[in-house]
mmCIF file of C-alpha atoms and ligand atoms in Angstrom:
data_model
loop_
_atom_site.group_PDB
_atom_site.id
_atom_site.type_symbol
_atom_site.label_atom_id
_atom_site.label_comp_id
_atom_site.label_asym_id
_atom_site.label_seq_id
_atom_site.Cartn_x
_atom_site.Cartn_y
_atom_site.Cartn_z
ATOM 1 C CA ASN A 1 -44.872 16.708 0.542
ATOM 2 C CA ALA A 2 -43.958 13.475 -0.061
ATOM 3 C CA ILE A 3 -45.375 10.702 1.296
ATOM 4 C CA PHE A 4 -42.139 7.998 -0.341
ATOM 5 C CA ASP A 5 -38.693 8.555 0.109
ATOM 6 C CA ILE A 6 -37.111 6.019 -1.949
ATOM 7 C CA ILE A 7 -33.438 4.761 -1.340
ATOM 8 C CA SER A 8 -31.764 3.112 -3.675
ATOM 9 C CA PHE A 9 -28.581 1.877 -3.513
ATOM 10 C CA MET A 10 -27.370 -1.586 -4.104
ATOM 11 C CA LEU A 11 -24.383 -1.472 -1.177
ATOM 12 C CA PHE A 12 -26.755 -0.502 1.511
ATOM 13 C CA LYS A 13 -27.499 -3.549 3.685
ATOM 14 C CA ARG A 14 -28.770 -1.651 6.891
ATOM 15 C CA LEU A 15 -29.627 1.088 9.034
ATOM 16 C CA GLU A 16 -29.418 1.514 12.767
ATOM 17 C CA ILE A 17 -30.528 4.801 13.985
ATOM 18 C CA SER A 18 -30.932 5.365 17.829
ATOM 19 C CA GLY A 19 -31.515 9.012 19.460
ATOM 20 C CA PHE A 20 -31.338 10.871 15.475
ATOM 21 C CA LYS A 21 -33.708 13.684 15.529
ATOM 22 C CA SER A 22 -37.417 11.935 15.511
ATOM 23 C CA PHE A 23 -36.016 8.418 16.530
ATOM 24 C CA ALA A 24 -35.783 8.178 19.946
ATOM 25 C CA LYS A 25 -35.780 3.879 19.849
ATOM 26 C CA ASN A 26 -33.827 2.240 18.665
ATOM 27 C CA ALA A 27 -34.707 1.435 14.758
ATOM 28 C CA VAL A 28 -33.795 -0.862 12.483
ATOM 29 C CA LEU A 29 -33.984 -0.513 8.494
ATOM 30 C CA GLU A 30 -32.877 -3.563 6.409
ATOM 31 C CA PHE A 31 -32.231 -3.031 2.317
ATOM 32 C CA PRO A 32 -32.643 -6.325 0.693
ATOM 33 C CA SER A 33 -33.339 -5.068 -2.595
ATOM 34 C CA ALA A 34 -32.099 -2.645 -4.761
ATOM 35 C CA ILE A 35 -34.581 -0.167 -4.221
ATOM 36 C CA SER A 36 -36.415 0.519 -1.040
ATOM 37 C CA GLY A 37 -39.932 2.794 -0.204
ATOM 38 C CA ILE A 38 -40.004 4.425 2.970
ATOM 39 C CA VAL A 39 -43.905 5.143 3.505
ATOM 40 C CA GLY A 40 -45.387 7.564 6.094
ATOM 41 C CA PRO A 41 -47.157 10.319 6.596
ATOM 42 C CA ASN A 42 -46.046 13.787 6.651
ATOM 43 C CA GLY A 43 -43.996 14.591 8.965
ATOM 44 C CA SER A 44 -43.960 11.068 10.442
ATOM 45 C CA GLY A 45 -39.801 11.276 9.933
ATOM 46 C CA LYS A 46 -38.792 10.053 6.430
ATOM 47 C CA SER A 47 -36.889 12.107 5.199
ATOM 48 C CA ASN A 48 -35.148 12.076 8.974
ATOM 49 C CA VAL A 49 -33.675 8.652 7.713
ATOM 50 C CA ALA A 50 -32.380 10.106 4.587
ATOM 51 C CA ASP A 51 -30.647 13.041 6.849
ATOM 52 C CA SER A 52 -29.428 9.975 9.192
ATOM 53 C CA ILE A 53 -27.883 8.603 5.853
ATOM 54 C CA ARG A 54 -26.356 12.063 4.653
ATOM 55 C CA TRP A 55 -25.106 12.747 8.541
ATOM 56 C CA VAL A 56 -23.167 9.058 8.966
ATOM 57 C CA LEU A 57 -21.794 9.345 5.791
ATOM 58 C CA GLY A 58 -19.747 12.700 7.173
ATOM 59 C CA GLU A 59 -22.144 15.657 6.059
ATOM 60 C CA GLN A 60 -20.699 18.535 8.104
ATOM 61 C CA SER A 61 -22.939 21.083 7.080
ATOM 62 C CA MET A 62 -25.816 21.746 9.539
ATOM 63 C CA LYS A 63 -27.913 23.426 6.658
ATOM 64 C CA ASN A 64 -27.517 20.001 4.923
ATOM 65 C CA LEU A 65 -28.886 18.461 7.604
ATOM 66 C CA ARG A 66 -31.828 20.476 8.671
ATOM 67 C CA GLY A 67 -31.052 21.641 11.476
ATOM 68 C CA LYS A 68 -28.924 24.453 13.127
ATOM 69 C CA LYS A 69 -26.289 22.842 15.576
ATOM 70 C CA GLY A 70 -25.680 19.495 16.419
ATOM 71 C CA GLU A 71 -27.904 19.203 19.223
ATOM 72 C CA ASP A 72 -30.743 19.657 17.181
ATOM 73 C CA LEU A 73 -29.842 16.100 15.949
ATOM 74 C CA ILE A 74 -30.537 14.782 18.764
ATOM 75 C CA PHE A 75 -34.129 13.434 19.807
ATOM 76 C CA ALA A 76 -35.424 16.211 21.706
ATOM 77 C CA GLY A 77 -38.055 14.492 23.700
ATOM 78 C CA ALA A 78 -41.784 13.824 23.725
ATOM 79 C CA GLU A 79 -44.596 13.743 25.803
ATOM 80 C CA THR A 80 -44.121 10.281 26.985
ATOM 81 C CA MET A 81 -40.409 10.153 26.131
ATOM 82 C CA PRO A 82 -37.620 12.014 27.755
ATOM 83 C CA ARG A 83 -34.913 14.047 24.971
ATOM 84 C CA MET A 84 -31.746 12.069 24.672
ATOM 85 C CA GLY A 85 -28.065 12.849 25.383
ATOM 86 C CA LYS A 86 -26.796 11.166 21.971
ATOM 87 C CA ALA A 87 -28.024 10.279 18.743
ATOM 88 C CA SER A 88 -26.281 7.541 16.584
ATOM 89 C CA VAL A 89 -26.777 6.410 13.392
ATOM 90 C CA GLU A 90 -24.759 2.810 11.831
ATOM 91 C CA LEU A 91 -24.813 2.491 8.258
ATOM 92 C CA VAL A 92 -23.964 -0.992 7.195
ATOM 93 C CA PHE A 93 -22.831 -1.819 3.617
ATOM 94 C CA GLN A 94 -22.281 -4.967 2.057
ATOM 95 C CA ASN A 95 -18.949 -5.998 0.898
ATOM 96 C CA SER A 96 -19.039 -9.149 -1.047
ATOM 97 C CA LYS A 97 -17.088 -7.868 -4.140
ATOM 98 C CA ASN A 98 -14.367 -6.224 -1.796
ATOM 99 C CA GLN A 99 -15.624 -3.128 -3.508
ATOM 100 C CA PHE A 100 -14.178 -1.058 0.447
ATOM 101 C CA LYS A 101 -10.835 -2.876 -0.493
ATOM 102 C CA LEU A 102 -10.996 -4.813 3.207
ATOM 103 C CA GLU A 103 -11.158 -7.789 4.165
ATOM 104 C CA PHE A 104 -14.630 -8.030 5.619
ATOM 105 C CA ASP A 105 -17.822 -9.134 4.343
ATOM 106 C CA GLU A 106 -19.893 -6.366 5.846
ATOM 107 C CA ILE A 107 -18.668 -2.577 6.338
ATOM 108 C CA ALA A 108 -20.429 -0.640 9.334
ATOM 109 C CA VAL A 109 -19.766 2.767 9.022
ATOM 110 C CA GLY A 110 -20.647 4.534 12.461
ATOM 111 C CA ARG A 111 -21.400 8.346 13.784
ATOM 112 C CA ARG A 112 -22.431 9.491 16.993
ATOM 113 C CA VAL A 113 -22.805 13.054 18.815
ATOM 114 C CA TYR A 114 -23.835 13.869 22.004
ATOM 115 C CA ARG A 115 -24.637 17.052 23.501
ATOM 116 C CA ASP A 116 -21.869 18.773 24.160
ATOM 117 C CA GLY A 117 -21.395 18.916 20.122
ATOM 118 C CA VAL A 118 -18.701 16.441 20.463
ATOM 119 C CA ASN A 119 -18.847 14.012 17.608
ATOM 120 C CA GLU A 120 -17.244 10.406 17.261
ATOM 121 C CA TYR A 121 -16.989 8.030 14.157
ATOM 122 C CA THR A 122 -16.820 3.940 14.269
ATOM 123 C CA LEU A 123 -15.761 2.105 11.375
ATOM 124 C CA ASN A 124 -16.640 -1.845 12.017
ATOM 125 C CA GLY A 125 -17.350 -0.965 15.782
ATOM 126 C CA SER A 126 -13.750 0.590 16.275
ATOM 127 C CA PRO A 127 -13.202 4.481 16.939
ATOM 128 C CA VAL A 128 -11.970 5.801 13.556
ATOM 129 C CA ARG A 129 -11.542 9.798 12.183
ATOM 130 C CA LEU A 130 -13.877 11.660 9.834
ATOM 131 C CA LYS A 131 -10.652 11.995 7.225
ATOM 132 C CA ASP A 132 -10.298 8.011 7.408
ATOM 133 C CA ILE A 133 -14.277 7.575 6.504
ATOM 134 C CA VAL A 134 -14.009 10.272 3.978
ATOM 135 C CA GLU A 135 -11.132 8.168 2.273
ATOM 136 C CA LEU A 136 -13.320 4.613 2.754
ATOM 137 C CA LEU A 137 -16.436 6.003 1.062
ATOM 138 C CA SER A 138 -14.453 7.562 -1.259
ATOM 139 C CA LYS A 139 -13.089 5.164 -2.584
ATOM 140 C CA VAL A 140 -16.739 3.838 -3.621
ATOM 141 C CA GLY A 141 -17.827 7.258 -4.895
ATOM 142 C CA LEU A 142 -19.318 8.229 -1.375
ATOM 143 C CA GLY A 143 -17.886 11.624 -1.761
ATOM 144 C CA ALA A 144 -18.441 14.981 0.026
ATOM 145 C CA SER A 145 -20.328 16.755 -2.858
ATOM 146 C CA GLN A 146 -23.536 14.058 -1.660
ATOM 147 C CA HIS A 147 -24.313 13.682 -5.699
ATOM 148 C CA HIS A 148 -25.914 10.865 -4.728
ATOM 149 C CA ILE A 149 -28.481 12.281 -1.764
ATOM 150 C CA ILE A 150 -31.085 14.039 -3.821
ATOM 151 C CA ALA A 151 -33.346 15.679 -0.594
ATOM 152 C CA GLN A 152 -36.774 16.599 -1.780
ATOM 153 C CA GLY A 153 -37.342 19.505 -4.266
ATOM 154 C CA ASP A 154 -33.451 18.998 -4.772
ATOM 155 C CA ALA A 155 -33.864 17.444 -8.161
ATOM 156 C CA ASP A 156 -32.510 20.272 -9.719
ATOM 157 C CA ARG A 157 -29.658 21.350 -7.631
ATOM 158 C CA ILE A 158 -27.773 18.582 -9.915
ATOM 159 C CA LEU A 159 -28.938 19.727 -13.087
ATOM 160 C CA TYR A 160 -27.756 24.071 -11.936
ATOM 161 C CA VAL A 161 -25.278 23.365 -10.055
ATOM 162 C CA SER A 162 -21.932 25.772 -11.039
ATOM 163 C CA PRO A 163 -18.921 23.751 -13.561
ATOM 164 C CA SER A 164 -16.802 23.743 -10.450
ATOM 165 C CA GLU A 165 -19.672 21.991 -8.025
ATOM 166 C CA ARG A 166 -20.201 19.845 -10.861
ATOM 167 C CA LYS A 167 -16.542 18.621 -11.813
ATOM 168 C CA SER A 168 -16.159 17.954 -7.629
ATOM 169 C CA MET A 169 -19.329 15.946 -8.161
ATOM 170 C CA ILE A 170 -17.916 13.602 -10.682
ATOM 171 C CA SER A 171 -14.671 13.615 -8.967
ATOM 172 C CA ASP A 172 -16.694 11.492 -6.323
ATOM 173 C CA ALA A 173 -18.644 9.600 -8.423
ATOM 174 C CA LEU A 174 -15.277 8.544 -10.264
ATOM 175 C CA GLY A 175 -13.590 7.712 -7.138
ATOM 176 C CA LEU A 176 -10.965 10.887 -7.762
ATOM 177 C CA ARG A 177 -11.867 12.354 -3.929
ATOM 178 C CA ILE A 178 -9.099 9.823 -2.310
ATOM 179 C CA PHE A 179 -6.736 10.997 -4.785
ATOM 180 C CA GLU A 180 -7.560 15.023 -4.484
ATOM 181 C CA ILE A 181 -6.990 14.340 -0.676
ATOM 182 C CA LYS A 182 -4.012 12.738 -0.907
ATOM 183 C CA LYS A 183 -2.660 15.043 -3.218
ATOM 184 C CA SER A 184 -3.694 17.843 -0.585
ATOM 185 C CA GLU A 185 -1.836 16.045 1.784
ATOM 186 C CA ALA A 186 1.240 15.683 -0.369
ATOM 187 C CA GLU A 187 0.626 19.682 -1.257
ATOM 188 C CA ARG A 188 0.888 20.307 3.253
ATOM 189 C CA LYS A 189 3.398 18.027 3.137
ATOM 190 C CA ILE A 190 5.813 19.214 0.491
ATOM 191 C CA GLU A 191 4.936 23.127 2.234
ATOM 192 C CA HIS A 192 5.956 22.682 5.406
ATOM 193 C CA THR A 193 9.232 20.268 4.478
ATOM 194 C CA GLU A 194 10.683 23.927 2.372
ATOM 195 C CA GLU A 195 9.368 25.877 5.733
ATOM 196 C CA ASN A 196 12.323 23.334 6.921
ATOM 197 C CA ILE A 197 14.106 23.559 4.451
ATOM 198 C CA LYS A 198 13.920 27.548 4.554
ATOM 199 C CA ASP A 199 14.700 26.819 9.025
ATOM 200 C CA VAL A 200 18.114 24.559 7.811
ATOM 201 C CA GLU A 201 18.883 27.574 5.771
ATOM 202 C CA SER A 202 18.395 30.664 7.884
ATOM 203 C CA LEU A 203 20.163 28.543 10.498
ATOM 204 C CA GLN A 204 23.142 27.770 8.358
ATOM 205 C CA ARG A 205 22.878 31.140 7.330
ATOM 206 C CA GLU A 206 23.556 32.255 10.823
ATOM 207 C CA LEU A 207 26.193 29.790 11.356
ATOM 208 C CA VAL A 208 28.096 30.625 8.774
ATOM 209 C CA PRO A 209 30.318 33.391 10.242
ATOM 210 C CA HIS A 210 30.317 31.635 13.234
ATOM 211 C CA ILE A 211 31.823 28.414 11.567
ATOM 212 C CA LYS A 212 34.412 31.051 10.129
ATOM 213 C CA TYR A 213 35.178 32.421 13.511
ATOM 214 C CA LEU A 214 36.140 29.420 14.409
ATOM 215 C CA ARG A 215 38.214 27.988 11.647
ATOM 216 C CA VAL A 216 40.418 31.191 12.741
ATOM 217 C CA GLN A 217 40.526 30.368 15.662
ATOM 218 C CA ALA A 218 41.359 26.548 15.132
ATOM 219 C CA GLU A 219 44.499 27.768 12.610
ATOM 220 C CA LYS A 220 45.378 30.383 15.313
ATOM 221 C CA SER A 221 45.840 27.751 18.338
ATOM 222 C CA LYS A 222 47.605 25.306 15.382
ATOM 223 C CA GLY A 223 50.297 27.908 14.904
ATOM 224 C CA VAL A 224 50.399 28.758 19.296
ATOM 225 C CA SER A 225 51.203 24.878 19.366
ATOM 226 C CA GLU A 226 53.441 24.774 16.886
ATOM 227 C CA LEU A 227 55.354 27.841 18.377
ATOM 228 C CA LYS A 228 55.001 25.906 22.129
ATOM 229 C CA GLU A 229 57.007 22.834 20.019
ATOM 230 C CA PHE A 230 59.692 24.953 18.714
ATOM 231 C CA LEU A 231 60.256 26.909 21.966
ATOM 232 C CA ASP A 232 60.955 23.566 24.009
ATOM 233 C CA ASN A 233 62.692 21.978 21.199
ATOM 234 C CA LEU A 234 64.704 25.129 21.605
ATOM 235 C CA SER A 235 64.664 25.530 25.349
ATOM 236 C CA LYS A 236 66.436 21.852 25.460
ATOM 237 C CA GLU A 237 68.492 22.593 22.958
ATOM 238 C CA PHE A 238 70.016 25.649 24.989
ATOM 239 C CA VAL A 239 70.002 23.129 28.399
ATOM 240 C CA ARG A 240 72.026 20.874 26.653
ATOM 241 C CA ARG A 241 74.453 23.109 25.620
ATOM 242 C CA GLU A 242 74.904 24.675 29.146
ATOM 243 C CA LEU A 243 75.129 21.819 30.406
ATOM 244 C CA LYS A 244 78.448 20.721 27.705
ATOM 245 C CA SER A 245 80.252 24.078 28.284
ATOM 246 C CA ILE A 246 79.504 23.762 32.439
ATOM 247 C CA CYS A 247 81.230 19.911 32.137
ATOM 248 C CA HIS A 248 84.019 21.516 29.715
ATOM 249 C CA GLU A 249 84.573 24.913 32.654
ATOM 250 C CA GLU A 250 84.938 22.120 35.662
ATOM 251 C CA ASP A 251 86.959 19.423 32.936
ATOM 252 C CA VAL A 252 89.080 23.022 32.453
ATOM 253 C CA LEU A 253 89.385 23.614 36.326
ATOM 254 C CA GLU A 254 89.956 20.480 38.175
ATOM 255 C CA LYS A 255 92.666 20.480 35.582
ATOM 256 C CA GLU A 256 93.985 23.378 37.157
ATOM 257 C CA ILE A 257 93.410 22.813 40.597
ATOM 258 C CA LYS A 258 95.473 19.427 40.723
ATOM 259 C CA PRO A 259 98.998 21.098 40.625
ATOM 260 C CA ILE A 260 98.141 23.564 43.469
ATOM 261 C CA LEU A 261 97.107 20.798 45.427
HETATM 262 P P1 LIG B 301 -43.040 15.254 4.681
HETATM 263 O O1 LIG B 301 -43.161 14.189 3.662
HETATM 264 O O2 LIG B 301 -43.574 16.375 5.200
HETATM 265 O O3 LIG B 301 -41.465 15.757 4.115
HETATM 266 P P2 LIG B 301 -41.148 13.746 6.467
HETATM 267 O O4 LIG B 301 -41.900 12.216 6.939
HETATM 268 O O5 LIG B 301 -39.927 13.094 5.664
HETATM 269 O O6 LIG B 301 -42.182 14.642 5.948
HETATM 270 P P3 LIG B 301 -39.251 14.577 8.439
HETATM 271 O O7 LIG B 301 -39.107 16.149 7.863
HETATM 272 O O8 LIG B 301 -38.290 13.363 8.501
HETATM 273 O O9 LIG B 301 -40.752 13.943 7.757
HETATM 274 O O10 LIG B 301 -39.772 14.470 9.748
HETATM 275 C C1 LIG B 301 -40.204 16.121 10.525
HETATM 276 C C2 LIG B 301 -40.041 15.137 12.211
HETATM 277 O O11 LIG B 301 -39.265 15.123 12.875
HETATM 278 C C3 LIG B 301 -41.060 16.219 12.908
HETATM 279 O O12 LIG B 301 -42.079 16.200 13.419
HETATM 280 C C4 LIG B 301 -40.054 16.954 13.874
HETATM 281 O O13 LIG B 301 -40.057 17.216 14.839
HETATM 282 C C5 LIG B 301 -39.424 15.683 13.698
HETATM 283 N N1 LIG B 301 -37.789 16.312 14.405
HETATM 284 C C6 LIG B 301 -36.483 16.759 14.139
HETATM 285 N N2 LIG B 301 -35.627 16.930 14.621
HETATM 286 C C7 LIG B 301 -36.644 16.030 16.119
HETATM 287 C C8 LIG B 301 -35.629 16.586 16.932
HETATM 288 N N3 LIG B 301 -34.392 16.858 17.438
HETATM 289 N N4 LIG B 301 -36.084 15.434 18.081
HETATM 290 C C9 LIG B 301 -38.108 15.045 17.657
HETATM 291 N N5 LIG B 301 -38.345 15.287 17.233
HETATM 292 C C10 LIG B 301 -37.539 15.938 15.763
#
């Protein structure tokens, strides 16, 4: 039962919590120095602050947030205060050294959840996807393995993690997560392209016999038009010769008739 929760992170500037767990009213926590301590009696909500940070950074595991469902994160109501419809947290980082590679002095990462379970993410107030937040945070070594958040009684977690979990933590700390995300995205695209190639190949296989048939038909129709032309020429020649012989016979007959007349 700690009376202290220590938050130490050079990039943190401010945390705004509203409707999250025990924080019914809007609470603003400033982090002016490298190490900040949150002091309060047992059950006063110190770990809820850590949960809110974990959550706004994109945590998806309800177990890690000490709840069962999304609604557990929303203020459930008290004698003097009705329950709330949504929980929202905004964590502001300083970006004076452009650690996030974005042209802003401050980077505000926000998350909201409603009672129907819908989650929304924002970056400096604009709606973004979870993926955008994950990518952005991985650039500064804040990845999904949460090696940077050590909960109560959790200190030995890092010492006893499996080799693959340790690898994941080191990847996060070194900012390699972004490359892993990009790699798996590229792999998905390759897979998709391979499927498209397969589709095209099978279409090609289906079309080959049809193309062959059309080629034969085209050859045949070419032969037919050649024959037609030949026949045309023959019939023209026939008519020409017939005309010639008729004219000749006409001449002969005229010559024969003239003396009789
Ligand atoms: P400790 O020192 O014992 O670890 P703590 O100060 O870290 O305590 P938290 O665990 O942060 O305390 O807060 C626990 C309190 O938060 C409990 O009183 C609990 O009722 C309250 N709480 C948790 N979820 C909600 C919620 N959804 N709505 C209202 N109150 C909540």
